[in-house]
Tab-separated table of C-alpha atoms and ligand atoms in Angstrom:
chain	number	residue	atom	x	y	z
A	25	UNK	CA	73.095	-9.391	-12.963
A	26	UNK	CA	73.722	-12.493	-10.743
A	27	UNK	CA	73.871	-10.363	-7.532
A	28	UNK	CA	70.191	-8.798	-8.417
A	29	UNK	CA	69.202	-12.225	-9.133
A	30	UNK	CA	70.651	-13.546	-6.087
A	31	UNK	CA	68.792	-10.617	-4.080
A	32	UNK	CA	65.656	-11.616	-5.666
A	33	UNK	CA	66.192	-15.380	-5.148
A	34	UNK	CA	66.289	-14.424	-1.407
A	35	UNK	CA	63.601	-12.040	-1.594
A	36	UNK	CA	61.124	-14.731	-2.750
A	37	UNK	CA	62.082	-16.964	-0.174
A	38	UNK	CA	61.973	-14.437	2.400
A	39	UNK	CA	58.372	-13.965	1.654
A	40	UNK	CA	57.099	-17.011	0.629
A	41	UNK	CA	58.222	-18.402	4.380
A	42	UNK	CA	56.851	-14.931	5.973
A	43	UNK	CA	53.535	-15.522	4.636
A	44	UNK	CA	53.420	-19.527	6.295
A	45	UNK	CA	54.625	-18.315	9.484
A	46	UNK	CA	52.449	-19.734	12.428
A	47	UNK	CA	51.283	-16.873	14.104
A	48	UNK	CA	50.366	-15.029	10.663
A	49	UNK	CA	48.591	-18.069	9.101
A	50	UNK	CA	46.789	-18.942	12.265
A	51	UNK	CA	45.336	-15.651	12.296
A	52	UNK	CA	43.739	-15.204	9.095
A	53	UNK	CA	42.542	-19.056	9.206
A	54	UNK	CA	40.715	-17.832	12.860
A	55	UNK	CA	39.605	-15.019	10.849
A	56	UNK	CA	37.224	-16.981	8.439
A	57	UNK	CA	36.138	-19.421	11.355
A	58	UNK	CA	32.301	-19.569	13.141
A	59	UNK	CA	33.807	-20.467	16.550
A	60	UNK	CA	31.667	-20.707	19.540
A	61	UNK	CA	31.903	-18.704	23.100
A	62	UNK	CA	33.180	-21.948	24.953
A	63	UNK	CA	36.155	-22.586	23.245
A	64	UNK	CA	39.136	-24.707	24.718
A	65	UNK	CA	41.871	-24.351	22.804
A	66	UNK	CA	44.794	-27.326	22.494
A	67	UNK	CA	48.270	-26.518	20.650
A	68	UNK	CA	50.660	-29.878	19.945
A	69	UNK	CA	53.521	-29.502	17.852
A	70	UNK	CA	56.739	-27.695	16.960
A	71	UNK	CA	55.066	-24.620	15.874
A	72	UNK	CA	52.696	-24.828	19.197
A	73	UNK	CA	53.075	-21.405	20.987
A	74	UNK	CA	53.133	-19.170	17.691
A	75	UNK	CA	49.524	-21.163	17.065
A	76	UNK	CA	48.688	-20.642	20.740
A	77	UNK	CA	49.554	-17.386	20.436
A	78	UNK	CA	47.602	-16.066	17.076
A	79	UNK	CA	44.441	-18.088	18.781
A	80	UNK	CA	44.859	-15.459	22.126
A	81	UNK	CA	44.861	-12.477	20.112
A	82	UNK	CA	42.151	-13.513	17.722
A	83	UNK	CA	39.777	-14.776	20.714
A	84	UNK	CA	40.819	-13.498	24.107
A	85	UNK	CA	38.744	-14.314	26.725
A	86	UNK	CA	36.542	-16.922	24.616
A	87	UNK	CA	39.046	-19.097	25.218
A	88	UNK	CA	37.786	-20.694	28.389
A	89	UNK	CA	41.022	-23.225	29.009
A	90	UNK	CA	44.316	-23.744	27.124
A	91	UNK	CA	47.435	-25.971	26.662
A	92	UNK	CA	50.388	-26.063	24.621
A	93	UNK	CA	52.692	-29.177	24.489
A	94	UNK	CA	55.786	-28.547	22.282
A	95	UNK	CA	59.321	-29.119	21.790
A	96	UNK	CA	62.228	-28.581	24.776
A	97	UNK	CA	63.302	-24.830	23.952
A	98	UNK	CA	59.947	-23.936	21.441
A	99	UNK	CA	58.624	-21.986	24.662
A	100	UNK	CA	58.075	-17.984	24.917
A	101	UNK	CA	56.435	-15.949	27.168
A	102	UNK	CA	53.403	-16.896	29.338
A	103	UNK	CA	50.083	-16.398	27.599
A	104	UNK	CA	47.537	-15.813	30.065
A	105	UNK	CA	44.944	-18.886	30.505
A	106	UNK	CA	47.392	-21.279	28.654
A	107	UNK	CA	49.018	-23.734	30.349
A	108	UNK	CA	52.462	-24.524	28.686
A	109	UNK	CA	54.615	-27.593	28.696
A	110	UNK	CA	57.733	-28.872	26.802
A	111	UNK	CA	58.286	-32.482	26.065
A	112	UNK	CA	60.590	-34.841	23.921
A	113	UNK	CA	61.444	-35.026	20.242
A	114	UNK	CA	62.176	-36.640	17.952
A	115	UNK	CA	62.370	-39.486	21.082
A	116	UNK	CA	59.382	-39.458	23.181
A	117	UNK	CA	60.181	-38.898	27.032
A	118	UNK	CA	57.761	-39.493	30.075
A	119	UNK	CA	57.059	-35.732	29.904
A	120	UNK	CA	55.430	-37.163	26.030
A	121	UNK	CA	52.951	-39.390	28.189
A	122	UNK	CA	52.267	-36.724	30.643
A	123	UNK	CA	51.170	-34.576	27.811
A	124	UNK	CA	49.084	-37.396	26.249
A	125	UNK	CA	46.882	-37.792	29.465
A	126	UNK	CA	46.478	-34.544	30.362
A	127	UNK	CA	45.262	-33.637	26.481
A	128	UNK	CA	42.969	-36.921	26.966
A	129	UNK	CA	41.485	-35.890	30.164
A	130	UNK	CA	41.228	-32.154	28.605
A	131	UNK	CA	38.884	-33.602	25.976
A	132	UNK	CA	36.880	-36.249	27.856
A	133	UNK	CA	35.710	-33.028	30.603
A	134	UNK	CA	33.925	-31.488	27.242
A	135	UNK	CA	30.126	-31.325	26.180
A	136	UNK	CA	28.108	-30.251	23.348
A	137	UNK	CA	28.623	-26.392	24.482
A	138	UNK	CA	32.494	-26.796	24.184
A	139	UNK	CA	34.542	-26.231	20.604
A	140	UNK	CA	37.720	-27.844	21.149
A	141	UNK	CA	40.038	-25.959	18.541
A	142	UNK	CA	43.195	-28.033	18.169
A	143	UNK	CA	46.288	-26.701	16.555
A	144	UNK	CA	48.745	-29.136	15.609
A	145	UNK	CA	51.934	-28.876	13.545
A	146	UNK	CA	54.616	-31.222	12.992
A	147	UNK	CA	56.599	-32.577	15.602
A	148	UNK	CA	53.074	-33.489	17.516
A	149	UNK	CA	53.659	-37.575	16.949
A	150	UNK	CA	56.569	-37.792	19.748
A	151	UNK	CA	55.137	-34.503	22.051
A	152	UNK	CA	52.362	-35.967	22.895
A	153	UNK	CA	51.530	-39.799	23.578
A	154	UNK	CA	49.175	-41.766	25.525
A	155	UNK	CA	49.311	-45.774	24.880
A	156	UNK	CA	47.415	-48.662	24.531
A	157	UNK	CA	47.021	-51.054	27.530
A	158	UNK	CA	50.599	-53.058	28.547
A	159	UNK	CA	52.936	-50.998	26.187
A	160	UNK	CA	55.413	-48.885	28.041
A	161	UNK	CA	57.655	-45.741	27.925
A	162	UNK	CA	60.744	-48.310	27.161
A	163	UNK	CA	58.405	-49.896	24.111
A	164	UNK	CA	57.290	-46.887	22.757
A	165	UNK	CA	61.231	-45.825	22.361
A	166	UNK	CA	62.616	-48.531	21.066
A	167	UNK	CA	59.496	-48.609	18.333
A	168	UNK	CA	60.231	-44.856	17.885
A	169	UNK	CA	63.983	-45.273	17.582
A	170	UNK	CA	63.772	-48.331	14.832
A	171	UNK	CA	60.783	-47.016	13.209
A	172	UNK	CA	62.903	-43.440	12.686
A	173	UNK	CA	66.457	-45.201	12.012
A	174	UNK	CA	64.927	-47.516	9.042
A	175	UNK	CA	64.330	-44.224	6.643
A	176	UNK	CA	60.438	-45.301	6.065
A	177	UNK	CA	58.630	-42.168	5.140
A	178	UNK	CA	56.960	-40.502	8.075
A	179	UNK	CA	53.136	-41.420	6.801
A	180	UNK	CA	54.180	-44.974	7.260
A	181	UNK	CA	56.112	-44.805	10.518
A	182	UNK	CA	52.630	-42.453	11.834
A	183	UNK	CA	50.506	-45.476	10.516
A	184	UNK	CA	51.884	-47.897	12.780
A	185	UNK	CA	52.321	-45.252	15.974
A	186	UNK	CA	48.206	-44.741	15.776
A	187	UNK	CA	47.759	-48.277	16.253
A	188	UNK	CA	49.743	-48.073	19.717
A	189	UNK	CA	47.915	-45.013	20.865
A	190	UNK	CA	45.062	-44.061	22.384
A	191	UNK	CA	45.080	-40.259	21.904
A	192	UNK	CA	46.642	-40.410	18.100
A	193	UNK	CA	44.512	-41.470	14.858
A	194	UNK	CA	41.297	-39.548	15.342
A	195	UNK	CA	41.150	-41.088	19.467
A	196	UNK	CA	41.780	-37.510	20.654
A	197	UNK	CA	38.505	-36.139	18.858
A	198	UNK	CA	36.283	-39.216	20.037
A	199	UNK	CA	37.190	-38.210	23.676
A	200	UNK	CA	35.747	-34.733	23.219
A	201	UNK	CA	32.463	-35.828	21.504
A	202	UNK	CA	29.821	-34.565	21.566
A	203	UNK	CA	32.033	-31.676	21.882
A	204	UNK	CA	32.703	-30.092	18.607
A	205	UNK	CA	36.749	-30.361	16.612
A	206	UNK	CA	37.916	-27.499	14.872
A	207	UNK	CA	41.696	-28.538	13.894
A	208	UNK	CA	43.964	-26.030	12.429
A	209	UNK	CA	47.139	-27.590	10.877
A	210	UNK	CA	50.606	-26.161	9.851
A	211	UNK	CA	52.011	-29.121	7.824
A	212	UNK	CA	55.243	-30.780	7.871
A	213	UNK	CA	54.123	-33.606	5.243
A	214	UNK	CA	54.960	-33.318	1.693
A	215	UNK	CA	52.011	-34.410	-0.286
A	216	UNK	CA	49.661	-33.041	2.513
A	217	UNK	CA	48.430	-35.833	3.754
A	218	UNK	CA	46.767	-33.797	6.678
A	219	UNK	CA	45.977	-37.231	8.676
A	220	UNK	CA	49.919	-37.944	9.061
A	221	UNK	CA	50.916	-34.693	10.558
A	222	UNK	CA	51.342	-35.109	14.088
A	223	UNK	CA	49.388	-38.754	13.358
A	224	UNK	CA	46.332	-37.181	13.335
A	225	UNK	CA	44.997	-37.186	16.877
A	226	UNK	CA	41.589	-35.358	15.918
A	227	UNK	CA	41.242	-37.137	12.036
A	228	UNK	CA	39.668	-40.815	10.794
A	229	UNK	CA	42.900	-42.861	9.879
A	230	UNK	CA	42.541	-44.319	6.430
A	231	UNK	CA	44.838	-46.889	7.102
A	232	UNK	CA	44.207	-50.322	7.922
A	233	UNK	CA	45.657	-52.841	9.733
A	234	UNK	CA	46.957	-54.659	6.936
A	235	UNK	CA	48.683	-52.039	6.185
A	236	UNK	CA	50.460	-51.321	9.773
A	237	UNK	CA	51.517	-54.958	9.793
A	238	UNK	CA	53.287	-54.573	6.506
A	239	UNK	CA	55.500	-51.805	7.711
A	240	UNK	CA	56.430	-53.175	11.024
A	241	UNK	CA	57.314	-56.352	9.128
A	242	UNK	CA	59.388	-54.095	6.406
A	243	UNK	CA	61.174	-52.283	9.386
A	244	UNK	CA	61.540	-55.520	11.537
A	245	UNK	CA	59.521	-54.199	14.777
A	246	UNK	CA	59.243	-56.363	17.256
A	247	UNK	CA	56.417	-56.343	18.540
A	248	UNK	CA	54.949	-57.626	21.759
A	249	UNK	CA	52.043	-59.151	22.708
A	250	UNK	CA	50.077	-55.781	23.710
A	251	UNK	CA	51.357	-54.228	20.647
A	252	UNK	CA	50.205	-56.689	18.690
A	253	UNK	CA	46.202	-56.593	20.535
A	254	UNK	CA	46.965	-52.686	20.277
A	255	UNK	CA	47.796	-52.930	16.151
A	256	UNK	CA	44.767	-55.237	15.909
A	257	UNK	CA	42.514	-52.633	16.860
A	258	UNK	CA	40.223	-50.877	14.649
A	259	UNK	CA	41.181	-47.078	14.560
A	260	UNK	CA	37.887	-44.269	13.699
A	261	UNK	CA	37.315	-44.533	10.226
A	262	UNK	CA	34.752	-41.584	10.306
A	263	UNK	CA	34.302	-38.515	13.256
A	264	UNK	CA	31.398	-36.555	12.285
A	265	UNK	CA	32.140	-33.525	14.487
A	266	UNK	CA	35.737	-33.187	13.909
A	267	UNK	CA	37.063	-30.629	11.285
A	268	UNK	CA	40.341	-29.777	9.529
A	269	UNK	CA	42.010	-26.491	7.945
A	270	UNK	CA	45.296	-26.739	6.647
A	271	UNK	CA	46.745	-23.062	7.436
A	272	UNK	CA	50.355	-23.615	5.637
A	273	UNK	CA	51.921	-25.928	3.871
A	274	UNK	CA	54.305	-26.506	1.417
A	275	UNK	CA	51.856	-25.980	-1.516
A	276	UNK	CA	51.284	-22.751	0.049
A	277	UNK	CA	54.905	-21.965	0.516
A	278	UNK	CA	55.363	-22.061	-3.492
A	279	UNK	CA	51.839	-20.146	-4.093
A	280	UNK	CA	53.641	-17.612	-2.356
A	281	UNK	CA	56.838	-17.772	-3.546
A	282	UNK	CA	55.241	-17.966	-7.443
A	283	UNK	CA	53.594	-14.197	-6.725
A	284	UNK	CA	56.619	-12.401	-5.404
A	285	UNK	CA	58.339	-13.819	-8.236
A	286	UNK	CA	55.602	-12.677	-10.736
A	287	UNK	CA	55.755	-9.475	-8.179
A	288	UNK	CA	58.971	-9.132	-9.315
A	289	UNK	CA	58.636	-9.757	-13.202
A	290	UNK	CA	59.683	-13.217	-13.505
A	291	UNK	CA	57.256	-15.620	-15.903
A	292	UNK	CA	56.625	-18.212	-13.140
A	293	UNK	CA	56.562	-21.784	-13.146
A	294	UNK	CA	55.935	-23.809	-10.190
A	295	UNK	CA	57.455	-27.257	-10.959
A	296	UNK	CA	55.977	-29.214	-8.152
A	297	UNK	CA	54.947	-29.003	-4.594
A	298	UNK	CA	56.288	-32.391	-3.956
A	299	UNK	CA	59.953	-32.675	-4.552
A	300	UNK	CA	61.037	-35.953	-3.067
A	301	UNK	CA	64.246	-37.183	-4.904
A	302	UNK	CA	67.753	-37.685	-4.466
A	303	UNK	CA	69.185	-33.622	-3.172
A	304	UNK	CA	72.131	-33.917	-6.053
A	305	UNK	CA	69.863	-35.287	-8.734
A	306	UNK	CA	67.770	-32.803	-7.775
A	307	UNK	CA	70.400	-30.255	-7.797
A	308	UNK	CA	71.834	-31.499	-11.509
A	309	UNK	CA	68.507	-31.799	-12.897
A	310	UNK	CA	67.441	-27.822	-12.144
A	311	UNK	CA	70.628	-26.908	-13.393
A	312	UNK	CA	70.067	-29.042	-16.621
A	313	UNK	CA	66.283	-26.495	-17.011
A	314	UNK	CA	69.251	-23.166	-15.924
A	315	UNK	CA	70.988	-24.246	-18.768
A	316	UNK	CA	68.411	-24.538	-21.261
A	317	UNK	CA	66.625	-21.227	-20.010
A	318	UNK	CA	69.459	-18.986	-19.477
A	319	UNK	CA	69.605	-16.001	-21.667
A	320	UNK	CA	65.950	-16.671	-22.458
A	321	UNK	CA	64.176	-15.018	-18.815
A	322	UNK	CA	63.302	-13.847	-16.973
A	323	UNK	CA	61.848	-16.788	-15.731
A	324	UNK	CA	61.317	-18.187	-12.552
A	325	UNK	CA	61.082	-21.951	-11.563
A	326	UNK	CA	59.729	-22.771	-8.021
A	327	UNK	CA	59.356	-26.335	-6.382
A	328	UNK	CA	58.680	-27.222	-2.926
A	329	UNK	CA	59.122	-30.203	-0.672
A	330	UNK	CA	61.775	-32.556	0.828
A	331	UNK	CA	64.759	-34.155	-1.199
A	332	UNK	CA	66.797	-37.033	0.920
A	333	UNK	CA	70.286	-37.534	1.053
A	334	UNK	CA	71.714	-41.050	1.372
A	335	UNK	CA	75.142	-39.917	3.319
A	336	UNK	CA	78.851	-41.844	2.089
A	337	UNK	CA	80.747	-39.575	2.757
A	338	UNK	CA	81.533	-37.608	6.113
A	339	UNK	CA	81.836	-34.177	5.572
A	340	UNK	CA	79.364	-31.789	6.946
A	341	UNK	CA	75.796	-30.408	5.053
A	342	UNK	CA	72.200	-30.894	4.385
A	343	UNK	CA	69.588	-31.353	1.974
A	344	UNK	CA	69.423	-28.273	0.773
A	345	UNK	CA	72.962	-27.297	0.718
A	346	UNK	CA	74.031	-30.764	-1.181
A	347	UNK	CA	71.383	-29.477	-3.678
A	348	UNK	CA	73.090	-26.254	-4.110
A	349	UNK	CA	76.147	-27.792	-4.953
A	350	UNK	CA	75.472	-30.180	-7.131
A	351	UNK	CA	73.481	-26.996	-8.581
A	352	UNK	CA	76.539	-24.825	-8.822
A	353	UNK	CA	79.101	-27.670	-10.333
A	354	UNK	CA	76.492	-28.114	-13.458
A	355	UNK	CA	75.598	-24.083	-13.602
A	356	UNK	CA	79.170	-23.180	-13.952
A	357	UNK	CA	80.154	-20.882	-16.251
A	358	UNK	CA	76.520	-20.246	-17.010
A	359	UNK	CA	75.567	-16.506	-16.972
A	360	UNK	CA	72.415	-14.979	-15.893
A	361	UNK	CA	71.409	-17.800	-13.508
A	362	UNK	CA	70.712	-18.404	-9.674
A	363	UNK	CA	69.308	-21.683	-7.697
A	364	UNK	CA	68.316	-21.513	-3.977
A	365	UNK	CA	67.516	-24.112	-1.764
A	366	UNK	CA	66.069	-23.239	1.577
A	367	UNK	CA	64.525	-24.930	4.674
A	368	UNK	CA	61.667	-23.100	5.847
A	369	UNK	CA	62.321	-23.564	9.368
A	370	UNK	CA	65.901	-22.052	9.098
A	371	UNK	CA	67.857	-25.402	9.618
A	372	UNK	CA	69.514	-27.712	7.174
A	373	UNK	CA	70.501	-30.688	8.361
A	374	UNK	CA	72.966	-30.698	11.442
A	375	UNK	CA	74.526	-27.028	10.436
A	376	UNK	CA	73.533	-23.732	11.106
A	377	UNK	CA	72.589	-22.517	7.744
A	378	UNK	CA	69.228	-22.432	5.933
A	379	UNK	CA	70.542	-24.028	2.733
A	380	UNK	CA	72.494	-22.095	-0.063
A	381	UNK	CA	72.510	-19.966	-3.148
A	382	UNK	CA	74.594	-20.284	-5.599
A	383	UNK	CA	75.366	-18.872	-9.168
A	384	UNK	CA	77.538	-19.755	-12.399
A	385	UNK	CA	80.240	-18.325	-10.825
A	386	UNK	CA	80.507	-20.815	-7.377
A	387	UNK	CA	82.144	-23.216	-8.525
A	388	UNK	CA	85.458	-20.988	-9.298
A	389	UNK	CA	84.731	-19.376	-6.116
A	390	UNK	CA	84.939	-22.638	-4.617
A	391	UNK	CA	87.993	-23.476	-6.455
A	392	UNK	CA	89.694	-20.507	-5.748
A	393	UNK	CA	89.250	-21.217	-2.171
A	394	UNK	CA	91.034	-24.606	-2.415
A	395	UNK	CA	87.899	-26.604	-2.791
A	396	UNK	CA	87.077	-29.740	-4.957
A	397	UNK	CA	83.295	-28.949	-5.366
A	398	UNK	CA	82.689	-32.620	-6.994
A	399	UNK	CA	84.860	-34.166	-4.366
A	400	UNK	CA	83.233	-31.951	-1.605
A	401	UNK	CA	79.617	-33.347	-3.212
A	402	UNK	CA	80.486	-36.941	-3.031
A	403	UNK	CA	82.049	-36.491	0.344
A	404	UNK	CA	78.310	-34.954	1.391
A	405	UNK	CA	80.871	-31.773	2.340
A	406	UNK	CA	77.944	-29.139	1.271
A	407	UNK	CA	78.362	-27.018	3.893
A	408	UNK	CA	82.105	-26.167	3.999
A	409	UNK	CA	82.176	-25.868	-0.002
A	410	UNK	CA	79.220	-23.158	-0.071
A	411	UNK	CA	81.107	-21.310	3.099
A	412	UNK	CA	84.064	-21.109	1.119
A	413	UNK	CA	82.293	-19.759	-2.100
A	414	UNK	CA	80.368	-17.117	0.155
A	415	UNK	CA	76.820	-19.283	-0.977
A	416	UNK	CA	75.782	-20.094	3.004
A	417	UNK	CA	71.875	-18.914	3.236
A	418	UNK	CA	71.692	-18.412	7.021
A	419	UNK	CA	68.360	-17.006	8.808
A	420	UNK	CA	68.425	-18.785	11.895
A	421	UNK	CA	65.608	-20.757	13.202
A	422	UNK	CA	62.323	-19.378	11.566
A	423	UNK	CA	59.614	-20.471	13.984
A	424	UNK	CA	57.523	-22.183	11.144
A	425	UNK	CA	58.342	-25.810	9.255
A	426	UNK	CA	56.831	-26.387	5.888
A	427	UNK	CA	59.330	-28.274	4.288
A	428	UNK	CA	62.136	-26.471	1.647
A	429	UNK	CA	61.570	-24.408	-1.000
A	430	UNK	CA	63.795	-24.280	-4.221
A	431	UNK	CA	63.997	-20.924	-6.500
A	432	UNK	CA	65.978	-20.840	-9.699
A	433	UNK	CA	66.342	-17.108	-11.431
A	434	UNK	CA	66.992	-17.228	-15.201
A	435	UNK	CA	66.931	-14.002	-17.600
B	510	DGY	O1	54.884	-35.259	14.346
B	510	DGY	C1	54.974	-35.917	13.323
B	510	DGY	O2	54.438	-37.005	13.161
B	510	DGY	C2	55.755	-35.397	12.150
B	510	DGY	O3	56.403	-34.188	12.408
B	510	DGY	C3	54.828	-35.248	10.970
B	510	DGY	O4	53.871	-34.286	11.237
C-alpha cells in the first residue's frame, strides 16, 4: 500500500508543477487576453525565455520588438525578434544595469499605439537594475549582499531595493505611458503579494518610506547620502494603464495538486497555501495529522509555500528534505501513510534533489543503513539520511519556481 501511495504522492506533484509550468501557464493566460497589433513584449526573471517563448507562439509576428533578461544558464534557443541576455543573480552584476537601461529606454520609445506586455517571474529584482542618481554598481552589492545575508523576508528586502531604483516599483510602467502595461506574473512570493515579485517594476508600491527606513535600520544598511535622497523619494502609488495577471503561483500549485488527488480518490484538504514555519516543525506537525488519519483515508492533505531552516548543524539538505525527515522519524511504524515535500523548481537547497518522500517504514530504512535519523535531523544531514533510505525525490531543474508543495497520503 505505501508504494501505491508513494506513486500517487509523486503523481500529484508531478502534475500539480506541470500545470504551473511557464510556457503552459503563459499560454492559456495570452489566451483570455485583448492584446493589441503593436505589442512589445519584455520577459525579466528566472522563468524569462519559457514566458518569452509561450508569448511567440501565441502572437507571432504581433510582436513588433522583444527582450528577455534572465539568469546566467536560463537561456535556450534563439526566438526570432527577441533579443536575449543573461545577467547576475542572486548578486547583481554590471550586465544587471545594462539590462535595466536598455528595458528603460525600451519603454520610454513607446506611445499610445504600443501594449507593452511584461512577463516577469522571480529572480527579476537582481536581473535587471537601473539606479537612482550617485548610487553605484559597488552600493547596490553591498546593499544586496547585507539585505540577503540578514534573513528579512524578500517583500521587505524588495521594499527598500524600489526606493534605490529607477526602473523597479511601478518606474518601469511610468516610462512606457501613455503606452498601455499588460504584466503577466509567475510568482515566487508566498502570500502573493504580486507587487514584490521581481519588485514590481510595472505595479504602484504600497509601501512607504517609513516603512523602507525601518528595515534598513533592522538590517543595519548603511546608507549613503544618495541612498538616502533616493529612499526619500516618493515611489507611484497609482498607474492607471498598467495591468497584472498572476499566471502561477503557489495557490495554484495546490489547486492543482487538490484535483489530481480528488482525480485519484483521495477526500482532499488543502491546509494552506502559505506554509512559512520552521521545515522540522513542519515536518513533526504533518506527521502528528498522519497519525491521527491513518487507517481512516483515503485522504489527502496538501499545503504549499516556503518553510525556513535555521542551519546548526553541517551536514548536507534543504527545506524540503529536513521536512521529510523530521516527517519520517514521527511516521514511523505508522502504516498506510506517505508525506512529500517538493520544490517546484527541482532544487532543494544546495543538493541535487527535489526534496523527499518518505513512509512509516524510513526510518528503519535509515537505520538499517547505519543512520541516526534524529541525529542526521539536528545535524541538518537531510539529504544523506533520505539517500540512504531510498526517499531522494530527484527531477532535475523544472524550468518553473512557485515555491514547494507538500502531499501527505493517508488511507
Ligand atoms: O526577484 C525577486 O525579487 C524575487 O525572486 C522575488 O520575486
Amino acid at each position: 500500500m505505501a508504494s501505491d501511495l508513494r506513486s500517487d504522492c509523486l503523481e500529484i506533484a508531478t502534475y500539480s508543477i506541470g500545470e504551473n509550468m511557464p510556457q503552459k501557464a503563459t499560454l492559456e493566460a495570452l489566451g483570455k487576453l485583448d492584446i493589441g497589433d503593436r505589442i512589445t513584449c519584455l520577459a525579466v526573471g528566472k522563468a524569462a525565455w519559457h514566458m518569452a517563448k509561450a508569448a511567440d507562439t501565441a502572437l507571432g509576428d504581433r510582436i513588433a520588438r522583444g527582450i528577455i533578461i534572465t539568469k546566467t544558464g536560463h537561456l535556450k534557443e534563439d526566438i526570432p525578434g527577441f533579443f536575449a541576455m543573461e545577467a547576475g543573480h542572486p548578486i547583481p552584476d554590471d550586465r544587471s544595469l545594462k539590462a535595466g537601461a536598455l528595458a528603460l529606454s525600451l519603454a520610454s520609445s513607446l506611445d499610445e499605439q504600443d501594449h507593452l506586455m511584461v512577463l516577469l517571474s522571480g529572480g527579476g529584482s537582481s536581473l535587471m537594475e537601473s539606479l537612482m542618481p550617485g548610487i553605484n554598481l559597488e552600493d547596490l552589492i553591498s546593499i544586496n549582499r547585507t539585505l540577503l545575508e540578514s534573513g528579512a523576508p524578500i517583500e521587505d528586502i524588495n521594499v527598500v531595493r524600489k526606493r534605490l531604483s529607477m526602473v523597479k516599483a511601478g518606474r518601469l510602467a511610468l516610462a512606457a505611458s501613455p503606452a498601455r502595461v499588460t504584466t503577466l506574473i509567475l510568482s515566487d512570493i508566498v502570500g502573493n503579494d504580486l507587487e514584490a515579485v521581481a519588485s514590481g517594476p510595472t505595479m504602484p508600491d504600497r509601501a512607504t518610506r517609513e516603512q523602507a527606513y525601518m528595515i534598513a535600520d533592522k538590517d543595519r544598511l548603511y546608507l549613503t547620502r544618495a541612498m538616502k535622497e533616493a529612499m526619500d523619494m516618493e515611489t507611484p502609488k497609482t498607474l492607471t494603464l498598467s495591468e497584472t495577471i498572476s499566471v502561477g503561483d503557489v495557490t495554484k500549485l495546490c489547486s492543482a495538486a487538490s484535483e489530481r488527488a480528488m482525480a485519484l480518490g483521495y477526500e482532499t484538504t488543502v491546509l494552506t497555501a502559505s506554509l512559512r514555519c520552521e521545515a522540522k516543525e513542519a515536518g513533526s506537525f504533518l506527521a502528528s495529522i498522519g497519525r491521527y488519519h491513518a487507517g481512516k483515508g483515503p485522504k489527502a492533505f496538501i499545503l504549499g509555500g516556503e518553510t525556513v531552516v535555521h542551519v546548526r548543524g553541517d551536514g548536507l539538505g534543504g527545506r524540503n528534505q529536513e521536512l521529510a525527515l523530521a516527517g519520517a522519524i514521527d511516521i514511523r511504524g505508522i502504516e498506510g501513510i506517505a508525506l512529500a515535500s517538493i520544490g517546484s523548481d527541482g532544487t532543494d537547497g544546495p543538493t541535487d534533489s527535489a526534496g523527499g518522500i518518505v513512509d512509516g517504514q524510513s526510518f528503519f530504512r535509515m537505520v538499517e543503513a547505519g543512520i541516526d535519523p534524529k541525529k542526521a535531523l539536528e545535524e541538518n544531514d537531510s539529504n544523506r539520511a533520505l539517500m540512504a533510505s531510498g526517499d531522494l525525490v530527484d527531477t532535475g531543474p523544472t524550468g518553473t519556481n512557485v515555491n514547494d508543495l507538500v502531499v501527505m497520503l493517508c488511507t
